[in-house]
XYZ file of C-alpha atoms in Angstrom:
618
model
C -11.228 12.917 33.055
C -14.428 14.860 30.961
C -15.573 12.662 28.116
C -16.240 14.482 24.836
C -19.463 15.791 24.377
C -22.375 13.919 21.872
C -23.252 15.790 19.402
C -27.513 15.240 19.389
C -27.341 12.455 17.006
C -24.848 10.853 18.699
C -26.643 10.755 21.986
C -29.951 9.458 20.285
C -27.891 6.520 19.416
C -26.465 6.399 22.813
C -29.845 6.582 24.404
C -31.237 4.295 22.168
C -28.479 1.468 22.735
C -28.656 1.649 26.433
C -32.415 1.321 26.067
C -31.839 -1.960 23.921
C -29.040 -3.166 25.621
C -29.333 -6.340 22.542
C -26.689 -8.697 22.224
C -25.889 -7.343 18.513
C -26.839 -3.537 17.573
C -26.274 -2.187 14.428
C -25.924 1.994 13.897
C -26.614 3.495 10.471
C -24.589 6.459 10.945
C -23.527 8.696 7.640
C -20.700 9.109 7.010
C -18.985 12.371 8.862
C -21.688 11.526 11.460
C -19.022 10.537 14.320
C -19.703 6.710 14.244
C -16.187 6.218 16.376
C -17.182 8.518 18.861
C -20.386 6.979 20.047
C -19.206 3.408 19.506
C -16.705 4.191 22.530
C -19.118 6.481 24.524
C -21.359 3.016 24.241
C -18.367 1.019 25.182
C -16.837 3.473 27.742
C -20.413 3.621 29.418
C -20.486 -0.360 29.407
C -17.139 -1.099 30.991
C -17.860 1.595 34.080
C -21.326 -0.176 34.578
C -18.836 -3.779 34.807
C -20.877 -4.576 32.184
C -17.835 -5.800 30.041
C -14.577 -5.720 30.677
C -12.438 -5.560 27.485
C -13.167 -3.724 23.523
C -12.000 -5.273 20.717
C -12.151 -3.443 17.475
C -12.610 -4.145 14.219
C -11.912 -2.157 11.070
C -11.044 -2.548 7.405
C -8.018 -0.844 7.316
C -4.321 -0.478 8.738
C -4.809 3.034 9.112
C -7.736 3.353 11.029
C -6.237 1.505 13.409
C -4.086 4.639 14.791
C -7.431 6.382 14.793
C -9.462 4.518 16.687
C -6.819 3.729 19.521
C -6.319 7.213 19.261
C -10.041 8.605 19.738
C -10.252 5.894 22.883
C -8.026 7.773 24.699
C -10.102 10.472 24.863
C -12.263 8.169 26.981
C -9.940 7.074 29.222
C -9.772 3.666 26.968
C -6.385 2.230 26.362
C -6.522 0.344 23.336
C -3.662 -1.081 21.625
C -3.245 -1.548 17.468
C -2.174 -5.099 16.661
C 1.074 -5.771 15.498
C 1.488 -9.185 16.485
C 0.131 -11.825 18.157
C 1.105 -11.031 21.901
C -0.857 -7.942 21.543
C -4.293 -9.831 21.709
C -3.974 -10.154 25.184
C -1.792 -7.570 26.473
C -3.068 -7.112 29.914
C -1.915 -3.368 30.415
C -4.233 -2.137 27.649
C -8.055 -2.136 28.114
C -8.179 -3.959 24.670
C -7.016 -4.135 21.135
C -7.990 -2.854 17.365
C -7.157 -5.308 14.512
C -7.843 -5.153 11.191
C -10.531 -8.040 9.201
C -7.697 -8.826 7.220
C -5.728 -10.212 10.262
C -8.756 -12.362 10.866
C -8.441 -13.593 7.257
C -4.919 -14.462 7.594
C -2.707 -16.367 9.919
C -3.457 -17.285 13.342
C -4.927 -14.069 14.114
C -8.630 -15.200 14.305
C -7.806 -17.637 16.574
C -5.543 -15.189 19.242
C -8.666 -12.930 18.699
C -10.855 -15.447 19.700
C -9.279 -16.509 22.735
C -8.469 -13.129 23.675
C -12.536 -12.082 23.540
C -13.847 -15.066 25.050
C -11.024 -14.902 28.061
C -13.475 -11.786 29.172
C -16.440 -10.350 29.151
C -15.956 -8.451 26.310
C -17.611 -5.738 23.649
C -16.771 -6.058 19.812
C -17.451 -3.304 17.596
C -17.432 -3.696 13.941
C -15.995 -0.545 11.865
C -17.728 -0.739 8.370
C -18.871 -3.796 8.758
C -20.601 -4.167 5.526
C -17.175 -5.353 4.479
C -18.077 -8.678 5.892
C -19.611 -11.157 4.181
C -21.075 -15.086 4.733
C -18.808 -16.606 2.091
C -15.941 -14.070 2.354
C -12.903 -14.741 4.293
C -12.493 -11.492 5.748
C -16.404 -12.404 7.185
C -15.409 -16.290 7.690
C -12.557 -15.361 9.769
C -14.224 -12.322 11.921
C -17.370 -14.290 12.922
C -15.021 -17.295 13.919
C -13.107 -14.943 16.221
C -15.958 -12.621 17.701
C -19.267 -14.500 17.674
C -18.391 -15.558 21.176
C -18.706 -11.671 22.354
C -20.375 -10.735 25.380
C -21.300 -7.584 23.196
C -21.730 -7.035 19.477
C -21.909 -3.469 17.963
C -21.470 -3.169 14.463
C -21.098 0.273 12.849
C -21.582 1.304 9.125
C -22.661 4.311 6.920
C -23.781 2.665 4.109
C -25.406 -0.414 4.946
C -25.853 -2.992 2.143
C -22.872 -4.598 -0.137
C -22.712 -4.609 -3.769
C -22.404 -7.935 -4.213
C -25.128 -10.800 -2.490
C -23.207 -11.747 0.472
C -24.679 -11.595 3.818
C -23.325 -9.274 6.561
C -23.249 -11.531 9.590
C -25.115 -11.053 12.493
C -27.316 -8.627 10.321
C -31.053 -9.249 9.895
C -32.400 -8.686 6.563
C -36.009 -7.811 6.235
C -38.197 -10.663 4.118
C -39.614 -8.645 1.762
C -37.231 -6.536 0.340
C -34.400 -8.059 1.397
C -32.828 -4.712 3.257
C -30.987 -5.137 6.188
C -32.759 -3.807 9.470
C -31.077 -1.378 11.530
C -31.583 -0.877 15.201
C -30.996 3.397 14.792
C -30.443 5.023 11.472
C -28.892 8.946 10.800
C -29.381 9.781 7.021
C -27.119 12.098 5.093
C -30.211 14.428 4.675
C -30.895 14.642 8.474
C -26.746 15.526 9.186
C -27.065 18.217 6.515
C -30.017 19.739 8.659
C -28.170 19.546 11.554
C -25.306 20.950 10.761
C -23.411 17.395 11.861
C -22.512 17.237 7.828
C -21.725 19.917 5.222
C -23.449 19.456 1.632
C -21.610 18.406 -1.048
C -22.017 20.808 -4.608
C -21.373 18.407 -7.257
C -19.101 19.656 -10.307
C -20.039 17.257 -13.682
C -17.593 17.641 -16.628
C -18.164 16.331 -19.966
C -15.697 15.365 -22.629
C -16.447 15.235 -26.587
C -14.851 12.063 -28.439
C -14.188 12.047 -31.996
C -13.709 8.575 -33.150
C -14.222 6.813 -37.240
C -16.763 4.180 -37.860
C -16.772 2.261 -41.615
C -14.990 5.972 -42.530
C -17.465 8.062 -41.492
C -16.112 10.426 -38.333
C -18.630 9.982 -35.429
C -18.566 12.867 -32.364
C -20.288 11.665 -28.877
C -19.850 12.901 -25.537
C -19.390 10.805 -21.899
C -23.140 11.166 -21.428
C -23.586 9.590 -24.659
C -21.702 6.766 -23.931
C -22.060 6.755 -20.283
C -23.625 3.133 -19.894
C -22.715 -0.293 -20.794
C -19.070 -2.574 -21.404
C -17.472 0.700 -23.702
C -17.610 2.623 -20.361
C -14.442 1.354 -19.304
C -12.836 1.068 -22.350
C -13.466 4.393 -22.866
C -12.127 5.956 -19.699
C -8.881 4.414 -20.638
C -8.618 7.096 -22.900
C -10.406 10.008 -20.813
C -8.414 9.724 -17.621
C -5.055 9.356 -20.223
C -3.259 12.097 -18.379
C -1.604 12.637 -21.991
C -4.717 13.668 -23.067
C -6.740 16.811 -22.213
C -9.510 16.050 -20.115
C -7.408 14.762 -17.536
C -5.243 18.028 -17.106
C -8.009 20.279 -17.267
C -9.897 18.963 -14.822
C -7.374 19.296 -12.376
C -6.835 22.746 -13.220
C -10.495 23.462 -12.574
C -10.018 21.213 -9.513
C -7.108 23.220 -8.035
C -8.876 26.824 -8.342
C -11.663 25.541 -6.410
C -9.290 24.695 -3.702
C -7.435 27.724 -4.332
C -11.031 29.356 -4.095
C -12.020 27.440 -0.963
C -8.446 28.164 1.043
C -9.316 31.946 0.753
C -12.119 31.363 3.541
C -10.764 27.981 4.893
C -6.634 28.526 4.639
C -6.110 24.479 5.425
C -8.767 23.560 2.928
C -7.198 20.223 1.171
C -8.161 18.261 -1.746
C -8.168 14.282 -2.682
C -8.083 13.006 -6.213
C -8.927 9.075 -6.105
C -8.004 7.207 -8.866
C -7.923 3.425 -9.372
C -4.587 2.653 -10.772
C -0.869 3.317 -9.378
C 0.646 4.632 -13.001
C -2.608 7.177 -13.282
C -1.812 7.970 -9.560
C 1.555 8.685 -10.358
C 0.716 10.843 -13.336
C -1.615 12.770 -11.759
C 0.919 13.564 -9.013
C 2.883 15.231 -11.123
C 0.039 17.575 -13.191
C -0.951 18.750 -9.578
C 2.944 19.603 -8.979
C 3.262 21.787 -12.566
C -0.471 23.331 -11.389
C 0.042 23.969 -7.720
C 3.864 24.217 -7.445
C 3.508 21.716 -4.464
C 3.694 17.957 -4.797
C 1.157 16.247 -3.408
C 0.750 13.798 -1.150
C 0.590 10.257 -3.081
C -0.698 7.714 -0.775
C -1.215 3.467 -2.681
C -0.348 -0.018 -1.482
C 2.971 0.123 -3.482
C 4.006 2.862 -0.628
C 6.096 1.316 2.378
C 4.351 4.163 4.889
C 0.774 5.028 3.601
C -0.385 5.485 7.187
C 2.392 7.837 8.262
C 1.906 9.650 5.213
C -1.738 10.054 5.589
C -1.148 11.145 9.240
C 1.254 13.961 8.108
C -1.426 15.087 5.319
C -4.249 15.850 8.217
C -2.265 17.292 10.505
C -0.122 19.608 7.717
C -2.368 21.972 6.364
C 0.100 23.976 4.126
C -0.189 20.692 1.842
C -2.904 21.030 -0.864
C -3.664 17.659 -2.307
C -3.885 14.108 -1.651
C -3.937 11.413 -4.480
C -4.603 7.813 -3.768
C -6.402 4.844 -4.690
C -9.207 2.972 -3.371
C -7.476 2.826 0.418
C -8.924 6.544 1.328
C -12.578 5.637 0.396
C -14.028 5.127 3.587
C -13.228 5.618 6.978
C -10.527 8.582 6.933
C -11.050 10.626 8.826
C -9.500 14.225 7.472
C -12.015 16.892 7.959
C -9.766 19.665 6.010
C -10.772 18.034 2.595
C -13.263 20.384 0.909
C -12.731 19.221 -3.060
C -12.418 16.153 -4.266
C -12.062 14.960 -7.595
C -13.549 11.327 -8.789
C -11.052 10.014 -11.388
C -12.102 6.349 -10.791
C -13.454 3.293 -12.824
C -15.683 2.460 -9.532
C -19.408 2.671 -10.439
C -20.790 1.140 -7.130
C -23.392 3.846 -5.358
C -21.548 1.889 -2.427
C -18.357 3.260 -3.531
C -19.190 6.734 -4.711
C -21.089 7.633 -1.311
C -17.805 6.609 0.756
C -16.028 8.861 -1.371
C -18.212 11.706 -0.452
C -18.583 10.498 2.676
C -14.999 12.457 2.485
C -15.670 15.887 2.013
C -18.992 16.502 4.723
C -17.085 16.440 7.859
C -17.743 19.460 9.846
C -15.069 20.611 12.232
C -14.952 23.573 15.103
C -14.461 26.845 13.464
C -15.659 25.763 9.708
C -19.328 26.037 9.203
C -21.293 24.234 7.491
C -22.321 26.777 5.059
C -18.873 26.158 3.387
C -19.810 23.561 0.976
C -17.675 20.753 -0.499
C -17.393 20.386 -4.064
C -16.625 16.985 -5.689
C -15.943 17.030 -9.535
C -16.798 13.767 -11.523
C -16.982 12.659 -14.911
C -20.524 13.797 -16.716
C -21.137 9.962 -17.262
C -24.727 8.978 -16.345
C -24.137 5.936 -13.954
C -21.782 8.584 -11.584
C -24.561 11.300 -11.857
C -27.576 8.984 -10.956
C -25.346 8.507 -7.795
C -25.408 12.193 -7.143
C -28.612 12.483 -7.633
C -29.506 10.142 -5.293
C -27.783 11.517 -2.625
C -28.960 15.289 -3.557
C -32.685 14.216 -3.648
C -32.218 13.023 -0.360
C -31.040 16.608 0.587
C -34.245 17.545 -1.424
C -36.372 15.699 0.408
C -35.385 16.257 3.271
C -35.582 20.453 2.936
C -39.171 19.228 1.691
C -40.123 17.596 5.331
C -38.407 20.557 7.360
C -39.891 23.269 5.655
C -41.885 25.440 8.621
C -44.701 26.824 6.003
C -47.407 23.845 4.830
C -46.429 25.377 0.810
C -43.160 26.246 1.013
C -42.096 23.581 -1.132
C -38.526 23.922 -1.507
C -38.018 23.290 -5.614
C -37.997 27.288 -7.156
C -34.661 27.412 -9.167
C -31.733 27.374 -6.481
C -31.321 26.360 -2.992
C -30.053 28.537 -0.416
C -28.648 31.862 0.544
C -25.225 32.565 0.922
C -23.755 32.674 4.687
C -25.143 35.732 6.566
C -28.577 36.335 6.013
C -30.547 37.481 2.706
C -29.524 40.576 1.662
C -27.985 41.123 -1.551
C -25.077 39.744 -2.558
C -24.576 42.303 -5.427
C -25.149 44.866 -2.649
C -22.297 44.192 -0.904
C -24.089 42.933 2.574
C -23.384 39.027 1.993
C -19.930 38.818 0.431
C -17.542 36.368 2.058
C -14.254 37.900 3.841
C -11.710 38.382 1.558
C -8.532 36.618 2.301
C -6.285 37.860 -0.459
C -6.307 37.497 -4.196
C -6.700 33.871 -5.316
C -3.041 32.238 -6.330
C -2.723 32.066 -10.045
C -2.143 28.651 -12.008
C 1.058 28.081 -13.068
C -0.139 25.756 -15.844
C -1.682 28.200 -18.415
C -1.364 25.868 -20.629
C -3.820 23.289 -19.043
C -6.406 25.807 -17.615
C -6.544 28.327 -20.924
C -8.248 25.546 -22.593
C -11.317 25.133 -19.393
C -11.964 28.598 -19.475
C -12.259 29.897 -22.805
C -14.387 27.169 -23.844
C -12.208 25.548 -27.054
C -12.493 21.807 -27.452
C -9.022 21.303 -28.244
C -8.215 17.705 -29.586
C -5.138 15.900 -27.551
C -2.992 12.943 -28.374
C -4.075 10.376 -30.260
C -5.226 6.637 -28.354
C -6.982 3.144 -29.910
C -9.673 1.690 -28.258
C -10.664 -2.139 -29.158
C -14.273 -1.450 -29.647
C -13.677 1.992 -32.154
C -10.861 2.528 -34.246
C -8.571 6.054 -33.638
C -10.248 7.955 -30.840
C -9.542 11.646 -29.835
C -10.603 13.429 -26.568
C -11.430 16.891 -25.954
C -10.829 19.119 -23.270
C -13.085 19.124 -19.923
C -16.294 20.858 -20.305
C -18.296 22.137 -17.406
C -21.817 20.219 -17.870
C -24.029 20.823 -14.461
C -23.958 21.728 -11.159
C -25.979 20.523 -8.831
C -26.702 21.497 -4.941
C -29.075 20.190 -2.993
C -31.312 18.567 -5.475
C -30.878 21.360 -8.017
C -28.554 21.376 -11.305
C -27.960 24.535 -12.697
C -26.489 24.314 -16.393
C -23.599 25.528 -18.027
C -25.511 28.256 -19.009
C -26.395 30.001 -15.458
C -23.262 28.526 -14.034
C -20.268 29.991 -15.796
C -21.501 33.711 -16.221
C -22.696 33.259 -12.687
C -18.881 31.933 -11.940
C -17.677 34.779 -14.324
C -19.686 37.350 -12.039
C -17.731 36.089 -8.875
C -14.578 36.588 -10.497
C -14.996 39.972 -11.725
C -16.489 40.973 -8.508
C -13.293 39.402 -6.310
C -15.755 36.855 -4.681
C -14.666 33.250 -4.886
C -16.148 30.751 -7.034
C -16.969 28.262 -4.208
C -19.722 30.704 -3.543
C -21.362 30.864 -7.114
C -24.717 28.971 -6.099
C -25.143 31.335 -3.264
C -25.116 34.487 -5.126
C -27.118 32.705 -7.806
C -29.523 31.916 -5.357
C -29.927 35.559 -4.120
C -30.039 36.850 -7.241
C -32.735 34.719 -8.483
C -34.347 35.551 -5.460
C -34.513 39.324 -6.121
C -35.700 38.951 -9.680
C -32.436 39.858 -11.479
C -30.607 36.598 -12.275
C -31.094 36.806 -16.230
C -30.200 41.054 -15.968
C -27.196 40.376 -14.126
C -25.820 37.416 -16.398
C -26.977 38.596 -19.289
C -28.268 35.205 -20.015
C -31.436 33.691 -20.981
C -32.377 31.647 -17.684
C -34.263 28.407 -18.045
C -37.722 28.430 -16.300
C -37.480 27.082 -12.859
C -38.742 23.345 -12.663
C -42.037 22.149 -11.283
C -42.162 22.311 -7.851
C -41.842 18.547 -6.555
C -44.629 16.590 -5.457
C -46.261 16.993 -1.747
C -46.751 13.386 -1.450
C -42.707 12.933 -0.437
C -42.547 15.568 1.919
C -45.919 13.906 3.873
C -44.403 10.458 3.507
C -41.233 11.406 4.891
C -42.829 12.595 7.895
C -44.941 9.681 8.405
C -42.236 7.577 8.292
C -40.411 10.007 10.731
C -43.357 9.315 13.490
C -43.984 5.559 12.929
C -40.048 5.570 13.774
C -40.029 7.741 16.991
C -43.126 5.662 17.799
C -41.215 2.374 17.844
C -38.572 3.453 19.564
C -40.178 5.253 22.550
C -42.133 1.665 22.925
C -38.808 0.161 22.971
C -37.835 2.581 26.031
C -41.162 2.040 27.824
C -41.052 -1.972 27.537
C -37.271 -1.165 29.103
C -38.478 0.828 31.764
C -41.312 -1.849 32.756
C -38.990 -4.305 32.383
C -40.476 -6.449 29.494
C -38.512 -6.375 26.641
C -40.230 -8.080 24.555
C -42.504 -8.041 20.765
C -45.239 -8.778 22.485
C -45.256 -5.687 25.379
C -43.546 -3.642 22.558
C -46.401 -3.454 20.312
C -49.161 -3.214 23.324
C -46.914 -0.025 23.586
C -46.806 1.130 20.155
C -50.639 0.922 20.282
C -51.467 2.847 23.409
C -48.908 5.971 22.274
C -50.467 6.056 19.130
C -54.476 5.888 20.473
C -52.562 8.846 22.646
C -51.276 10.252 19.380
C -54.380 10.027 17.807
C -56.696 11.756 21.187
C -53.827 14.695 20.827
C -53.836 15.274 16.916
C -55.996 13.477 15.411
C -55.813 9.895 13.815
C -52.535 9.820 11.014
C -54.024 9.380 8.172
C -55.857 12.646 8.509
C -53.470 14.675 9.398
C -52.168 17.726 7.682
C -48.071 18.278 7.446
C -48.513 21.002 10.060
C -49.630 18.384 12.522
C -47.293 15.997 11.486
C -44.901 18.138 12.444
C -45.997 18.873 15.552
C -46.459 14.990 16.678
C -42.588 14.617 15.527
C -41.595 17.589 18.195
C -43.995 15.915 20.708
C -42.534 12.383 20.281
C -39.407 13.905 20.798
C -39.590 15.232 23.737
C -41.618 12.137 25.269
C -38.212 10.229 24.196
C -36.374 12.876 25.476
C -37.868 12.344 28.639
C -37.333 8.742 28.769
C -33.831 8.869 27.973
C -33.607 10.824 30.782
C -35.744 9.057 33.238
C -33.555 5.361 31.710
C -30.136 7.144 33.025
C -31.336 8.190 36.477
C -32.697 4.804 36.724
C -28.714 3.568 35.844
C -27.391 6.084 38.073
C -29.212 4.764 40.556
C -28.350 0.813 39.871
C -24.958 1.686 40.307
């Protein structure tokens, strides 16, 4: 049967694994990247070569256990999800997928155990940064796999936010990092068009409140850090009050917006607790006329009801709680709305992780759009992920100055013509479906900070919360303020464009010279272009890493694997490197550039040369 192609990334990893061919591997692989479907090309590839002869699976949660036995098929793997205990070692199936928490529980670590060390067999880890030393879900997992012919572990975001160790991980001395054997970074799957970028939506909220009888008016950013945070979003995810309602109003005409290009677009509001889950359920059913899809652990059939969510897309929205952070994969979610307590940058990037899956027949110019809270702890974690973006545009950039940092990012889908002339205007699909609610959206878009219900928080006495109010928007390292944004968002409307494409005709009609004319707004001088220092150090980093790994290959190919031939071979490519371009230090980004494209193809090459060399074995 024909295997499903690797995407490029995928097959570097590929390549890169059968050139190791270590015990235990670890892949840093964003999220969206298609982590599952190189794990079983890797495992696949093994078991033909009789290199193994079972896969056992690992994951962190009941539902990705459907997936992954699912996603084997497709490589002729028959692996079965464990139910009970006789499905260990169920000799019709090529393997099985369990979840950590059956290793935690029970006598499932030790049917796991025999069942591995019975054969010759690969493990592969799902997210395993959810193990840990002291943890039992860890405990119980090494117990059961550590006897593995084969370890591959597979994670997107590779630390934990606690201090436990992630076994079988080495962690570098210095600064304490684990050290992965390939890494694909968010920025890089942006470039590629493996991931779609993520425009994030911060909303404010003004809270009126009395101190020793004086009245005392702050916003979220003002009180964005600290123990009051959570006291505080008590009363500003209330879905009596609102914030709450008005967010999801703005939150359903984005996906209202988004479904006129992308009819299946869906949307996922996570939340934290079951009654705010609940509640929120049934706002989205007065906005959208549709109830959503409420998926928590109190629910007898969360995976089923997960399953029918991807596969439906006439439904809108999904609500859960923390189960749909990581590993889900439902590429039709395009908006997403953070109405959590979870401050982790852990956390927050699985969430994304959500919304930048690219699919056949949705391009990647279609960005998501993930609304959170305009508290400072959730917008650092934007920002960290957009300056990645940043940075990355920085490296890529195929002019020396063209330092990426002017205003906005970006033209919208088609070229650069522009937008007000007609030439770059998304398809219309039909006028964009009105919101039942008036009640709850009036309040978003004509700007009035209505006051809502009254709650007590232990730290202030009476507190009062405001409607939503749109703060920023950022896109790929950029924020645009309230200011640009909503007559910019106003312009779309009145023209019939949709909203979801606001940055882009910002961006084109900044580029032309008439932003402030055709707002009517006073625009904000465009910040300093960033410095050139990141955009050289990227690329030196980018080298020394090609570098290592095309030693790794050679020392494979000469069969000795080991530090010592390694680094003999890191130093002869780069006196080569250095006879070609010049010696690193010296060079310009131009050149740098060029050595990355020449490295490439040298490991390229190898890769190449490695699987006629298998071919042959066989």
């Amino acid at each position: 049967m024909p295997l499903p192609e690797l995407r490029n990334c995928q097959r570097e990893a590929f390549d890169q694994y059968m050139a190791d061919r270590k015990r235990t591997w670890l892949a840093m692989l964003t999220p969206g990247a298609g982590k599952t479907i190189f794990a079983l090309a890797v495992a696949s590839r093994l078991k033909e070569m009789g290199v193994v002869d079972k896969i056992s699976v690992f994951v962190p949660s009941d539902n990705l256990r459907q997936q992954w036995a699912a996603a084997a098929a497709d490589f002729g793997l028959d692996l079965i999800p464990v139910k009970e205990s006789a499905d260990y070692e169920d000799w019709e199936f090529d393997g099985f997928v369990a979840t950590y928490s059956q290793m935690a529980a029970g006598d499932g670590a030790e049917w796991a155990r025999k069942a591995i060390t019975a054969n010759r067999t690969i493990v592969i880890h799902d997210e395993v940064h959810h193990l840990g030393d002291k943890k039992a879900w860890g405990a119980g997992t090494f117990s059961a796999t550590d006897g593995a012919e084969r370890i591959l572990m597979l994670t997107g975001t590779p630390w934990r936010s606690d201090d436990a160790r992630i076994p079988w991980c080495t962690y570098d001395p210095i600064t304490g990092e684990v050290e992965v054997d390939v890494a694909y970074e968010y920025g890089y799957a942006v470039a590629d068009g493996v991931c779609r970028a993520a425009e994030f939506h911060s909303y404010d909220a003004e809270l009126r409140y009395r101190d020793v009888m004086t009245e005392v008016t702050v916003s979220l950013r003002d009180k964005g850090k600290g123990p009051k945070l959570g006291k505080m979003f008590d009363v500003v995810f209330d879905p009596d009050q609102p914030w709450t309602p008005g967010l999801l109003a703005r939150a359903h005409e984005l996906l209202m917006e988004r479904r006129r290009d992308v009819p299946d677009a869906g949307g996922l509001v996570v939340t934290d607790r079951h009654e705010t889950a609940e509640a929120i359920g049934r706002i989205l059913e007065r906005i959208s006329g549709q109830k959503p899809t409420l998926v928590t652990s109190e629910r007898d059939d969360p995976v089923e009801l997960l399953d029918a969510f991807r596969q439906d897309g006439s439904r809108m929205w999904l609500v859960a709680i923390r189960m749909v952070s990581e590993g889900v994969d439902v590429p039709r979610l395009m908006v997403g709305c953070y109405l959590s307590r979870w401050k982790t940058p852990l956390y927050f990037r699985q969430f994304v992780g959500r919304f930048v899956r690219v699919r056949k027949g949705c391009g990647t110019e279609f960005d998501a759009h993930v609304i959170i809270p305009a508290v400072s702890v959730f917008m650092e974690n934007a920002a960290d992920i957009e300056q990645q973006l940043r940075d990355f545009s920085m490296a890529v950039d195929l002019e020396d100055d063209e330092l990426d940092g002017h205003g906005f990012h970006g033209g919208a889908p088609g070229g650069e013509t522009a937008a007000v002339e007609g030439a770059m205007l998304p398809a219309q699909a039909g006028p964009v479906e009105p919101c039942p609610d008036t009640a709850a959206r009036g309040p978003l878009h004509d700007g009035a900070a209505l006051i809502g219900d009254q709650g007590t928080l232990p730290f202030e006495q009476t507190v009062e919360v405001g409607s939503a109010e749109f703060y920023q928007s950022d896109r790929r390292g950029v924020g645009v303020s309230s200011a640009v944004y909503l007559p910019g968002e106003q312009l779309c409307r009145d023209g019939g464009v949709p909203t979801t494409w606001t940055r882009q005709i910002l961006s084109v009609l900044e580029s032309k010279g008439v932003l402030a004319q055709a707002l009517g707004v006073t625009v904000p001088a465009a910040p300093p272009e960033p410095p050139k220092f990141r955009k050289k150090q990227m690329l030196r980093d980018e080298v020394k890493r090609r570098v290592y790994r095309l030693a790794q290959m050679q020392a494979r190919a000469a069969g000795q694997d080991t530090a010592e031939y390694r680094g003999k071979r890191q130093k002869a490519i780069n006196s080569e490197l250095a006879e070609r371009f010049d010696y690193r230090a010296q060079c310009s980004i131009p050149t740098l550039k060029k050595i990355v494209q020449f490295l490439t193809s040298a490991i390229e090459q190898e890769a190449a040369a490695d699987r006629r060399r298998t071919r042959h074995v066989r």
